PDB file of C-alpha atoms in Angstrom:
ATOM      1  CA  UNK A 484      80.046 113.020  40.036  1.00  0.00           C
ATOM      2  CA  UNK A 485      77.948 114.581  42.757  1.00  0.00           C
ATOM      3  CA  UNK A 486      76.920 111.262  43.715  1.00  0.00           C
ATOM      4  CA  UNK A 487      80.673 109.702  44.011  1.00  0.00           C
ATOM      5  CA  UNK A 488      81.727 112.536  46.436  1.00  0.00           C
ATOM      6  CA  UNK A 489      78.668 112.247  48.927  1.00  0.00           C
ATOM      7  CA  UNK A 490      79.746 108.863  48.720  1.00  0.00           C
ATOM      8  CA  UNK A 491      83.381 108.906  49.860  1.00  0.00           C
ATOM      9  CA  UNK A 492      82.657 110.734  53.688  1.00  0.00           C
ATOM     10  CA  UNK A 493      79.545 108.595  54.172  1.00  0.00           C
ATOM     11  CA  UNK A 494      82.548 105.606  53.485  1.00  0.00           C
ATOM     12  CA  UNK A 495      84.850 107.066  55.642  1.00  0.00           C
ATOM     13  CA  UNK A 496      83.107 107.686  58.393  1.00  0.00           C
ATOM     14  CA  UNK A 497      82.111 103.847  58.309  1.00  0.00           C
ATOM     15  CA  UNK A 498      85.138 102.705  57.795  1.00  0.00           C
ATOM     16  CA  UNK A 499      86.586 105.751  61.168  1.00  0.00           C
ATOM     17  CA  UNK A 500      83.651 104.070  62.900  1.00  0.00           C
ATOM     18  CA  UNK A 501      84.434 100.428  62.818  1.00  0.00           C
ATOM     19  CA  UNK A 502      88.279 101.688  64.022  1.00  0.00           C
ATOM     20  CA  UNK A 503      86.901 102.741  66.774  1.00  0.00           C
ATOM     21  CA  UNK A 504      84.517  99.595  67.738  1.00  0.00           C
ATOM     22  CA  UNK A 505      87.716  97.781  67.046  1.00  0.00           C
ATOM     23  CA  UNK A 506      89.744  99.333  69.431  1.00  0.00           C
ATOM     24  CA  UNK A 507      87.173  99.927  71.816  1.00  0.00           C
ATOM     25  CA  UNK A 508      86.864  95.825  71.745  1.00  0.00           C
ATOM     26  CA  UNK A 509      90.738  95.124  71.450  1.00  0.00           C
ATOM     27  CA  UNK A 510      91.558  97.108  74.796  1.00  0.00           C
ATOM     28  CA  UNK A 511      88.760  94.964  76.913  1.00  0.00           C
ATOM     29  CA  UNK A 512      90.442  91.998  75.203  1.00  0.00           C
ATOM     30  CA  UNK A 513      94.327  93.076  76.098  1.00  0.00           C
ATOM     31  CA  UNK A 514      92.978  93.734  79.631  1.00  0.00           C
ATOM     32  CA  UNK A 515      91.165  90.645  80.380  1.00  0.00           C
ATOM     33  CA  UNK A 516      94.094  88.464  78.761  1.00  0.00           C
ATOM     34  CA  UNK A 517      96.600  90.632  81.353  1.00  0.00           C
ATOM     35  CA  UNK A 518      94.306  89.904  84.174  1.00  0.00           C
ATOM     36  CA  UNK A 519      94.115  86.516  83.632  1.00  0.00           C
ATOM     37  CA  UNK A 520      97.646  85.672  82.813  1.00  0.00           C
ATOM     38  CA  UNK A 521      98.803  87.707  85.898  1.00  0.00           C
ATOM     39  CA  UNK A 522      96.070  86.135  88.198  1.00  0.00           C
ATOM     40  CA  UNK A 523      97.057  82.782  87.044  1.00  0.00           C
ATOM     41  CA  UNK A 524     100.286  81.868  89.712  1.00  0.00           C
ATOM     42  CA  UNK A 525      98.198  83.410  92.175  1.00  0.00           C
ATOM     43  CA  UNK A 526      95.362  81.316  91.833  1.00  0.00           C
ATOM     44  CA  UNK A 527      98.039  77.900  91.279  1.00  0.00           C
ATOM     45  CA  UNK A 528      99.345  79.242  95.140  1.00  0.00           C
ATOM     46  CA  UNK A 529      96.059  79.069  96.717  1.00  0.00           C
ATOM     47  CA  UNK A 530      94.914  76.001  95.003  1.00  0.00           C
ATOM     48  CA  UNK A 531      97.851  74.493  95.902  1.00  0.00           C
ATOM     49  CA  UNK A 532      97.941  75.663  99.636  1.00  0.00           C
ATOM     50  CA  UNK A 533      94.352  74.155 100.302  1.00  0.00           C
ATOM     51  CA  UNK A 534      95.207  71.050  98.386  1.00  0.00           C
ATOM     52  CA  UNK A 535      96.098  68.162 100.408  1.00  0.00           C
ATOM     53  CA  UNK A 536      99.689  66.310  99.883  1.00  0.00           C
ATOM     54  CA  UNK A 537      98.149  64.166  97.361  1.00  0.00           C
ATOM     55  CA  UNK A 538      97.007  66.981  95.264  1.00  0.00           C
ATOM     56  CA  UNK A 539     100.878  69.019  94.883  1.00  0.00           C
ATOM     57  CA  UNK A 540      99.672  68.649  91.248  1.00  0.00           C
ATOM     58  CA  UNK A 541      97.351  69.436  88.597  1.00  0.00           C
ATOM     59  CA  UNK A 542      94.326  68.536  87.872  1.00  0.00           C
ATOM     60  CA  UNK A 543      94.555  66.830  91.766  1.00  0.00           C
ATOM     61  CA  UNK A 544      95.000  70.480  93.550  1.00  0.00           C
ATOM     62  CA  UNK A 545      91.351  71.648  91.450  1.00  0.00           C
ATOM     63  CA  UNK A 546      89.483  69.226  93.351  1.00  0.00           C
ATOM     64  CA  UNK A 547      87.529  71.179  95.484  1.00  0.00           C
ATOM     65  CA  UNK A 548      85.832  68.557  97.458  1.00  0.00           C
ATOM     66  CA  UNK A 549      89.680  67.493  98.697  1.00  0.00           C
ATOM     67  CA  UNK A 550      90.346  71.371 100.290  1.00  0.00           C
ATOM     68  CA  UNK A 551      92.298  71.208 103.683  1.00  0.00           C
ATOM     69  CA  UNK A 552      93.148  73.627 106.236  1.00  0.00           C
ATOM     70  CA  UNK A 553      95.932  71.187 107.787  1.00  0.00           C
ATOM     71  CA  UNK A 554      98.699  72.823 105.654  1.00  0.00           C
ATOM     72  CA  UNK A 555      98.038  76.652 106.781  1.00  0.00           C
ATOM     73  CA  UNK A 556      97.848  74.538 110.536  1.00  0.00           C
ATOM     74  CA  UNK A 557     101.061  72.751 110.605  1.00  0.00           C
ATOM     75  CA  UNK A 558     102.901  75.917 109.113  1.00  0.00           C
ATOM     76  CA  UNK A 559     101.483  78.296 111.868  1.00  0.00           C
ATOM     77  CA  UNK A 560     102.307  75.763 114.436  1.00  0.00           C
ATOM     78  CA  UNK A 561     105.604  76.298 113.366  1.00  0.00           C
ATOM     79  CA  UNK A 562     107.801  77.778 115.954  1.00  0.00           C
ATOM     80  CA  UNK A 563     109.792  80.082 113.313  1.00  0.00           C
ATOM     81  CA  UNK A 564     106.877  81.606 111.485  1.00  0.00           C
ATOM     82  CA  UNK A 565     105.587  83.976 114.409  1.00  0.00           C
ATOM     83  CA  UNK A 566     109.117  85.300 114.451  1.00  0.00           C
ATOM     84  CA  UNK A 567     109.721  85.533 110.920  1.00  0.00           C
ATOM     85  CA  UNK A 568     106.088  87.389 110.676  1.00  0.00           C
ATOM     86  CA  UNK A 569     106.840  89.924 113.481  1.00  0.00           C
ATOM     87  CA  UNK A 570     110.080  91.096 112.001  1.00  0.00           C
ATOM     88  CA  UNK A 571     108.552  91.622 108.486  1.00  0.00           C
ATOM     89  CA  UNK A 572     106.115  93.722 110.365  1.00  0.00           C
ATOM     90  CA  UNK A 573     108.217  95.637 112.493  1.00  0.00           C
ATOM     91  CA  UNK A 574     110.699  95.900 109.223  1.00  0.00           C
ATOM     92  CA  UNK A 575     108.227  97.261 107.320  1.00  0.00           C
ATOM     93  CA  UNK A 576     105.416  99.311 109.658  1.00  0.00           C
ATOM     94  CA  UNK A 577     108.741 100.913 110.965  1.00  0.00           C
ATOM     95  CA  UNK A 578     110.044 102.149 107.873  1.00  0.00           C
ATOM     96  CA  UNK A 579     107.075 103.417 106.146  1.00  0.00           C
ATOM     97  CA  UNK A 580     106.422 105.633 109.443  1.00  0.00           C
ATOM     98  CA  UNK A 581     110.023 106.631 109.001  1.00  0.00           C
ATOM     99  CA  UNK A 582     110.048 107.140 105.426  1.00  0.00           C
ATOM    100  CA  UNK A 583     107.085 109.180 105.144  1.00  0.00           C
ATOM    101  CA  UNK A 584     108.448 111.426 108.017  1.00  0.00           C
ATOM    102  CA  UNK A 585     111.823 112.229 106.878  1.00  0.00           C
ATOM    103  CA  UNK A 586     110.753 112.131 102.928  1.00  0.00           C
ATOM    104  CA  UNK A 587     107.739 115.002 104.081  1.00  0.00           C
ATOM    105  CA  UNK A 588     110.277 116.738 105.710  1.00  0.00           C
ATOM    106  CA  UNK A 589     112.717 117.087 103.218  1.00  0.00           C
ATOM    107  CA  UNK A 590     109.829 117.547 100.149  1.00  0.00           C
ATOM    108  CA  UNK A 591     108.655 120.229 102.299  1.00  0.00           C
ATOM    109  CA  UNK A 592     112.556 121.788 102.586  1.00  0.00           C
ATOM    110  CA  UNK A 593     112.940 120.598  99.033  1.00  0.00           C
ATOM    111  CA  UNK A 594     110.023 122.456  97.965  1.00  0.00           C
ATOM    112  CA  UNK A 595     108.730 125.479  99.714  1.00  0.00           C
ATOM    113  CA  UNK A 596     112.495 126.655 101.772  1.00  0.00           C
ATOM    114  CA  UNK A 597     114.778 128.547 100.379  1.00  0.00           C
ATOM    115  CA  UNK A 598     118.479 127.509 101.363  1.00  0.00           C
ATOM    116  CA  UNK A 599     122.065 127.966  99.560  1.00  0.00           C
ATOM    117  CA  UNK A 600     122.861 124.894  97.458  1.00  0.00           C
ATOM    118  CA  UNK A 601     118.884 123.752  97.265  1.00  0.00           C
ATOM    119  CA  UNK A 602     118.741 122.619  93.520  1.00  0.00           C
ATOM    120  CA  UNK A 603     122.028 121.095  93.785  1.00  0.00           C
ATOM    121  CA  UNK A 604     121.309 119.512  97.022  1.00  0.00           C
ATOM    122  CA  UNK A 605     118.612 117.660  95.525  1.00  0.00           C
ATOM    123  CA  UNK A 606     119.494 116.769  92.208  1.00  0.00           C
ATOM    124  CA  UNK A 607     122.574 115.240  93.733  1.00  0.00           C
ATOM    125  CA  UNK A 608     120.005 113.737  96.303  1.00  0.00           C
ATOM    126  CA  UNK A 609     118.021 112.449  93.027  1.00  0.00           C
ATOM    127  CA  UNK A 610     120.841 111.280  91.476  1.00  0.00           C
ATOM    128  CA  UNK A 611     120.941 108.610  93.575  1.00  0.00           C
ATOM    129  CA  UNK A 612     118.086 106.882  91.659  1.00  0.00           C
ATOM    130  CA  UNK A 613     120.477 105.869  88.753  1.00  0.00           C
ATOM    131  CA  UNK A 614     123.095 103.817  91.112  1.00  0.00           C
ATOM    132  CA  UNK A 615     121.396  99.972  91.501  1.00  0.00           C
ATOM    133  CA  UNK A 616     121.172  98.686  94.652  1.00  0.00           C
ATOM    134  CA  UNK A 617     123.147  96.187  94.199  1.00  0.00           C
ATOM    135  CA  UNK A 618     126.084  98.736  93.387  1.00  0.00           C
ATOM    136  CA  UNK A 619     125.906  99.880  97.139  1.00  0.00           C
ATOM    137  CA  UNK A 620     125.199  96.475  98.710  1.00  0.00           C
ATOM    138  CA  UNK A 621     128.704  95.611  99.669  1.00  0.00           C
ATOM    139  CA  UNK A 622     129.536  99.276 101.048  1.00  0.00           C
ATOM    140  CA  UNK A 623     126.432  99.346 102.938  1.00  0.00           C
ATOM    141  CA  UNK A 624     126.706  95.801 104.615  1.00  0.00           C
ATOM    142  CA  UNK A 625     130.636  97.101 105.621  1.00  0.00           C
ATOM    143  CA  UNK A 626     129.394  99.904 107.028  1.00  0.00           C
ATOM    144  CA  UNK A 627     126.152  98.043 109.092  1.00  0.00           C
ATOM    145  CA  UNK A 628     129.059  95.481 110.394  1.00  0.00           C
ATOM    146  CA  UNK A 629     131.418  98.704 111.351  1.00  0.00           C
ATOM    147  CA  UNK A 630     128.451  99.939 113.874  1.00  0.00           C
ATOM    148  CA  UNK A 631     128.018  96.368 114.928  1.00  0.00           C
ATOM    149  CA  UNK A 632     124.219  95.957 113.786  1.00  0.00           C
ATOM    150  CA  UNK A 633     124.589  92.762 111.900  1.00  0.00           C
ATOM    151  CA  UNK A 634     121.556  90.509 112.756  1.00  0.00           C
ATOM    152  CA  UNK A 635     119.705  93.291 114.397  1.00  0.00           C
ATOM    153  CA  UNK A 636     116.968  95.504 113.694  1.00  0.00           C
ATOM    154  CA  UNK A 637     119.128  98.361 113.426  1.00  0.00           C
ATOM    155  CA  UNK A 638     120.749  97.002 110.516  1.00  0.00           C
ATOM    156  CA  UNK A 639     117.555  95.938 109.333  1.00  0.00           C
ATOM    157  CA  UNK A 640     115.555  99.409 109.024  1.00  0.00           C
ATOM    158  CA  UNK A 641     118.381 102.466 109.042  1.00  0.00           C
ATOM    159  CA  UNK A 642     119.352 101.441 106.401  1.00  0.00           C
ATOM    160  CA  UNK A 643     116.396 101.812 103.917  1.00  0.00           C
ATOM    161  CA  UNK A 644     115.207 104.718 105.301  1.00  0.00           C
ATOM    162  CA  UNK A 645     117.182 107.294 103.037  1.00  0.00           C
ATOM    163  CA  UNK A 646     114.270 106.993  99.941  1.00  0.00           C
ATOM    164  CA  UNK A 647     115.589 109.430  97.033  1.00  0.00           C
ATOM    165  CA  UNK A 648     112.076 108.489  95.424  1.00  0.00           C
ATOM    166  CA  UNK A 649     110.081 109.238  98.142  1.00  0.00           C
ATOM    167  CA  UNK A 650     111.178 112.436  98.860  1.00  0.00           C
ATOM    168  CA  UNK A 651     110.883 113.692  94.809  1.00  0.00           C
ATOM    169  CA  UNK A 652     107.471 112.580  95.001  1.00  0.00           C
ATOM    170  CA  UNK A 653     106.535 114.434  98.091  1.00  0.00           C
ATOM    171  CA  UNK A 654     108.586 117.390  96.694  1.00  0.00           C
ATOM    172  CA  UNK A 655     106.614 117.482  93.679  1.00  0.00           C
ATOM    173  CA  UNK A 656     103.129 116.997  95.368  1.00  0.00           C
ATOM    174  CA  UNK A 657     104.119 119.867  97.716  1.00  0.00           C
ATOM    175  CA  UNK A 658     104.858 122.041  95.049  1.00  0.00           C
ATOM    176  CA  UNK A 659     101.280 122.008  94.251  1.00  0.00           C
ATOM    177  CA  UNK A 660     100.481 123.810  97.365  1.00  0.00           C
ATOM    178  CA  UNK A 661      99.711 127.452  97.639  1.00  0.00           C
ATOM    179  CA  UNK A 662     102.136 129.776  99.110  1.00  0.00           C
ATOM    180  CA  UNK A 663      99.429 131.918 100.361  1.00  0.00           C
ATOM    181  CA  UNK A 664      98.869 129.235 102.724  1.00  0.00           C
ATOM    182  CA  UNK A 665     102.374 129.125 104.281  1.00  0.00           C
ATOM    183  CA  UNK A 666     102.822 133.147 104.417  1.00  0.00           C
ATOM    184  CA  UNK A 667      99.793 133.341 106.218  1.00  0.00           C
ATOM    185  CA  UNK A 668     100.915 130.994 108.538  1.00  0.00           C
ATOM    186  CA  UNK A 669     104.313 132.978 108.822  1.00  0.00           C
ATOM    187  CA  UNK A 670     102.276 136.421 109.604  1.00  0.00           C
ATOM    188  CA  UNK A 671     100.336 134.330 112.189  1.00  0.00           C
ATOM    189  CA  UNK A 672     103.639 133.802 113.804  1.00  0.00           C
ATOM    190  CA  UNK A 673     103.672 129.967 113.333  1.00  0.00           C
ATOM    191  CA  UNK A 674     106.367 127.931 114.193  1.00  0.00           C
ATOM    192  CA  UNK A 675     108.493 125.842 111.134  1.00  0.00           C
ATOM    193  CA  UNK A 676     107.210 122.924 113.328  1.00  0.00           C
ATOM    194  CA  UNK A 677     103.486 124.021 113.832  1.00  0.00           C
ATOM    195  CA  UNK A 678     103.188 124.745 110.240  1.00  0.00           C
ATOM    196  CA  UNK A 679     104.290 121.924 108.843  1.00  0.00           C
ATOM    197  CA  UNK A 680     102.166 119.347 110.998  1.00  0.00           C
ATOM    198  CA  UNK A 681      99.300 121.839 110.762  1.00  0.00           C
ATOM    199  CA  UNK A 682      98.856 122.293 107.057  1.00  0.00           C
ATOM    200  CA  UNK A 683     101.131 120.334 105.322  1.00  0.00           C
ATOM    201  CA  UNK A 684     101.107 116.930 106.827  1.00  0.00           C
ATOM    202  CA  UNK A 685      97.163 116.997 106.107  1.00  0.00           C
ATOM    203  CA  UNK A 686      96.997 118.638 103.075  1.00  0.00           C
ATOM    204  CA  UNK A 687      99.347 115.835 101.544  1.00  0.00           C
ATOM    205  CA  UNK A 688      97.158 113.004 103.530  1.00  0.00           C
ATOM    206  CA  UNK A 689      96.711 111.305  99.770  1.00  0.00           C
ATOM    207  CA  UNK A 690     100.125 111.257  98.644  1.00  0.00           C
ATOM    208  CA  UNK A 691     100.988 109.994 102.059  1.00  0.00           C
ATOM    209  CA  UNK A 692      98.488 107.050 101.670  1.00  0.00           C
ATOM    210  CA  UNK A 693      99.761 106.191  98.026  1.00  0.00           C
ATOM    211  CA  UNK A 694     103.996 106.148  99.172  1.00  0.00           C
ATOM    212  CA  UNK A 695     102.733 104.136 102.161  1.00  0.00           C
ATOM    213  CA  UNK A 696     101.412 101.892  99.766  1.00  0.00           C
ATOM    214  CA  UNK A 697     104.617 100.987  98.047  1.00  0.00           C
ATOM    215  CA  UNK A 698     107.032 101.259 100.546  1.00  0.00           C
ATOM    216  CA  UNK A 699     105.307  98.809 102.392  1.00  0.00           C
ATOM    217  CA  UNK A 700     104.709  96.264  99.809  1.00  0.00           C
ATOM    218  CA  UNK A 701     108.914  97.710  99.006  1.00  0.00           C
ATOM    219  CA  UNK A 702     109.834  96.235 102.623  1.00  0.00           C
ATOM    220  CA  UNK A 703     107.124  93.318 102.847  1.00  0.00           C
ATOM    221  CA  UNK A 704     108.140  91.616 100.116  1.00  0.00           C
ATOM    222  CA  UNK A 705     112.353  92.713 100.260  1.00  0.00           C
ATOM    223  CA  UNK A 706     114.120  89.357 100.029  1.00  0.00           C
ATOM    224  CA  UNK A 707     118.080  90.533  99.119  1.00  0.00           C
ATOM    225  CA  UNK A 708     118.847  93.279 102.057  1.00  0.00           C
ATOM    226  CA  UNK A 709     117.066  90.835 104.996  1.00  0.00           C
ATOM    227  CA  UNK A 710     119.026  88.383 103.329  1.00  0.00           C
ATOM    228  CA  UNK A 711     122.155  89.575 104.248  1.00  0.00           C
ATOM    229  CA  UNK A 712     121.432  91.245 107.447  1.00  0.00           C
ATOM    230  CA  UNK A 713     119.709  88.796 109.022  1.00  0.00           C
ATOM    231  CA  UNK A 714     121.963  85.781 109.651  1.00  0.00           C
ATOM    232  CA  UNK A 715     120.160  84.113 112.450  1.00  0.00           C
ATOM    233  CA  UNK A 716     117.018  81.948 112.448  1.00  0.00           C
ATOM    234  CA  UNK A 717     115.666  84.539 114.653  1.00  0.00           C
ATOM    235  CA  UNK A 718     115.933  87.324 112.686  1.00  0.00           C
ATOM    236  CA  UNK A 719     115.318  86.263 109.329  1.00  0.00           C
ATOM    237  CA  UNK A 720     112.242  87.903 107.458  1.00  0.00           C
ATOM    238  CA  UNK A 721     108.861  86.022 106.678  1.00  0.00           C
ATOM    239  CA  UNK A 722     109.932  85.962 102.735  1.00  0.00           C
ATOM    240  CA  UNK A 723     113.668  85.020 103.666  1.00  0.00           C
ATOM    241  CA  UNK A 724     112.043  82.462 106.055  1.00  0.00           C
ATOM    242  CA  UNK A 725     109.742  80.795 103.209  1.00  0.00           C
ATOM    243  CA  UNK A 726     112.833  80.565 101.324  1.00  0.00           C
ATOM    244  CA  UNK A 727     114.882  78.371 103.778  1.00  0.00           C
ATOM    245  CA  UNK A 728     112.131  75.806 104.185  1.00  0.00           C
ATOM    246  CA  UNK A 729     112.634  75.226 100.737  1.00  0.00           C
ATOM    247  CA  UNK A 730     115.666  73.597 101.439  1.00  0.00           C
ATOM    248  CA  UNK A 731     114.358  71.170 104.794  1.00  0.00           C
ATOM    249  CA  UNK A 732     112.237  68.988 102.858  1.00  0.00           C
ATOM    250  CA  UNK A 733     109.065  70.713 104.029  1.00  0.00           C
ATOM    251  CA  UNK A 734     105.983  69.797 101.316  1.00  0.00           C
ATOM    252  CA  UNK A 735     105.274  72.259  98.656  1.00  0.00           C
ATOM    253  CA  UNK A 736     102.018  72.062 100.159  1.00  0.00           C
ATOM    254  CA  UNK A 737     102.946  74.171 103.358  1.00  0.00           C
ATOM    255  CA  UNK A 738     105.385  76.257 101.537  1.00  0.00           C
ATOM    256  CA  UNK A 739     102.679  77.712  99.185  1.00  0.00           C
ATOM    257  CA  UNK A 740     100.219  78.105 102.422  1.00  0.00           C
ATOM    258  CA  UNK A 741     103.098  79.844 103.785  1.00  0.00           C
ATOM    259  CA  UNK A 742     103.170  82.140 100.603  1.00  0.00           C
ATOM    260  CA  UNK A 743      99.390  82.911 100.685  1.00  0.00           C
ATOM    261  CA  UNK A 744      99.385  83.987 104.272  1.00  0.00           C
ATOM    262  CA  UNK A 745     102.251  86.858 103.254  1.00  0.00           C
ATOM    263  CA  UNK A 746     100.099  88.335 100.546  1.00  0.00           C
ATOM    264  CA  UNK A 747      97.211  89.034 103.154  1.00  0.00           C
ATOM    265  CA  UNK A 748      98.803  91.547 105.186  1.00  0.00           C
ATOM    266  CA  UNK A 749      99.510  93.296 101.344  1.00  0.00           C
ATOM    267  CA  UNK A 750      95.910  93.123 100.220  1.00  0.00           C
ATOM    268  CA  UNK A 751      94.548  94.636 103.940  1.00  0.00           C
ATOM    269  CA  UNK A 752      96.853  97.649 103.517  1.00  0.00           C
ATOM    270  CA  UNK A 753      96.037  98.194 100.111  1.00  0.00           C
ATOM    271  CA  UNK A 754      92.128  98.140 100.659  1.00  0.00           C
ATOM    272  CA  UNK A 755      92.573 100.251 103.597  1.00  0.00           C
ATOM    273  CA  UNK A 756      94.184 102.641 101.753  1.00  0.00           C
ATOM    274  CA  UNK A 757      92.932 102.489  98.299  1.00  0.00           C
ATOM    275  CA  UNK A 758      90.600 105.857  98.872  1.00  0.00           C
ATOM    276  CA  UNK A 759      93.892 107.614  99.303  1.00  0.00           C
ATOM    277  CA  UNK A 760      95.096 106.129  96.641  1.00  0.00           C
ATOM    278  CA  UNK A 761      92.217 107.160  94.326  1.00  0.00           C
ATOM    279  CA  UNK A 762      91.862 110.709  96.077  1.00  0.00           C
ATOM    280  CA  UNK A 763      95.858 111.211  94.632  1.00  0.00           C
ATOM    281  CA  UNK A 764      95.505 110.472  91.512  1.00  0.00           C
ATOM    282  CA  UNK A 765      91.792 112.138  91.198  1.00  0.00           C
ATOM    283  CA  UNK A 766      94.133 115.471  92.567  1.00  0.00           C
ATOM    284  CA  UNK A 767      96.837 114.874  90.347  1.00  0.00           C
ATOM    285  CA  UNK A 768      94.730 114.704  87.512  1.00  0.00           C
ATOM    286  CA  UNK A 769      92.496 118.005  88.805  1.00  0.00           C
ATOM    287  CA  UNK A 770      95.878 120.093  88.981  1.00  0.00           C
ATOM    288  CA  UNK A 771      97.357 118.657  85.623  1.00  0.00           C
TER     289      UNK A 771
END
């Protein structure tokens, strides 16, 4: 009898341990099967944008012996792309400055002021979230063609600049924040002004990074709102612009080179930045 019950833990701690191998070789496997099926249309785009006309297809795009630059050539040469590629950099450099000024701002307000109607200020602010953008694409574009900003970059930007999200995020990070820090400054005799560019701007330096992150890739990569905005050749967006070639014949070829030059600006923010990114979640994670 003795025997059977030193028996039974010794069997269930095998049987706990070879759980735990399991799972510890199922999540590898779920990751690696993610990676690979979202890496796979990537891959097809770049293939495809070195291969030459001949090779539109697979297996004729994997030769790698048949790799041409003349497709990333003839769509640079094109007279339209420099345009297109400014305005999706002014469209989105512009409104991630102006996002992260106005949503730091307010998350600062949000957070740390004290004001009649605050809570109900911002959870009608927040509220927001919950309408689609769709919902408020019609009342928007009415009001963009009352002010006369159609096909401009007024229309473009103002537009996107009032981020509900943003600012809850910043509120939240800057909740984390001492207010020892800010009475001090108050003592001191600091200025609203001085105090918020002098300790909160860079104590919030991470979260700033990270919201950069995503409203740029947000505005890079925005197809519907350029869309409608921008009604002329000239002010059409690099994603919009992709889009109409679609329909002048141009060879899937050039179209795909096309699409592999607009991820690069993505990827160079995103490794410049990815410290920041790291650094905000590593603080998160610290204060949690």
């Amino acid at each position: 009898m003795t025997q059977v019950l030193e028996a039974r833990p010794v069997a269930d701690t095998a049987v706990a341990g070879r759980r735990r191998t399991s799972a510890r070789l199922t999540l590898p496997t779920l990751l690696t099967l993610t990676a690979i099926v979202t890496i796979v249309p990537f891959a097809a785009m770049v293939l495809v944008a070195f291969a030459p006309p001949s090779g539109q297809t697979f297996p004729g795009a994997l030769n790698p012996a048949h790799f041409t630059l003349a497709n990333f050539r003839n769509v640079l040469s094109s007279s339209d792309i420099p345009r297109w590629t400014v305005n999706s950099l002014l469209y989105s450099l512009v409104s991630v400055a102006c996002v992260l000024l106005f949503a730091s701002m307010a998350g600062y307000a949000f957070a740390k002021k004290k004001f009649p109607g605050r809570e109900i200020m911002f959870w009608a602010f927040l509220a927001t979230l919950m309408v689609p953008f769709q919902a408020t694409l019609i009342p928007s574009y009415i009001l963009v063609a009352k002010l006369d900003w159609v096909d401009s970059y007024w229309g473009l930007i103002v537009p996107t600049l009032a981020n509900s999200q943003a600012v809850f995020l910043m509120r939240q990070f800057i909740l984390q924040l001492p207010d020892e820090l800010f009475e001090a400054a108050e003592i001191d005799g600091a200025a609203e002004w001085r105090i918020f560019t002098m300790i909160v701007l860079p104590l919030i330096r991470p979260v700033l990074a990270t919201l950069g992150i995503f409203v740029f890739l947000w505005h890079w990569n925005d197809f519907l709102w350029p869309l409608v905005i921008g009604q002329s050749g000239k002010m059409q967006t690099l994603t919009v612009g992709l889009a109409t070639l679609q329909g002048q014949a141009v060879p899937i070829n050039q179209i795909m080179a096309g699409a592999t030059i607009t991820v690069v600006p993505s990827l160079l923010v995103f490794g410049l930045l990815q410290r920041y990114l790291t650094d905000s979640i590593a603080m998160s994670g610290l204060k949690a």
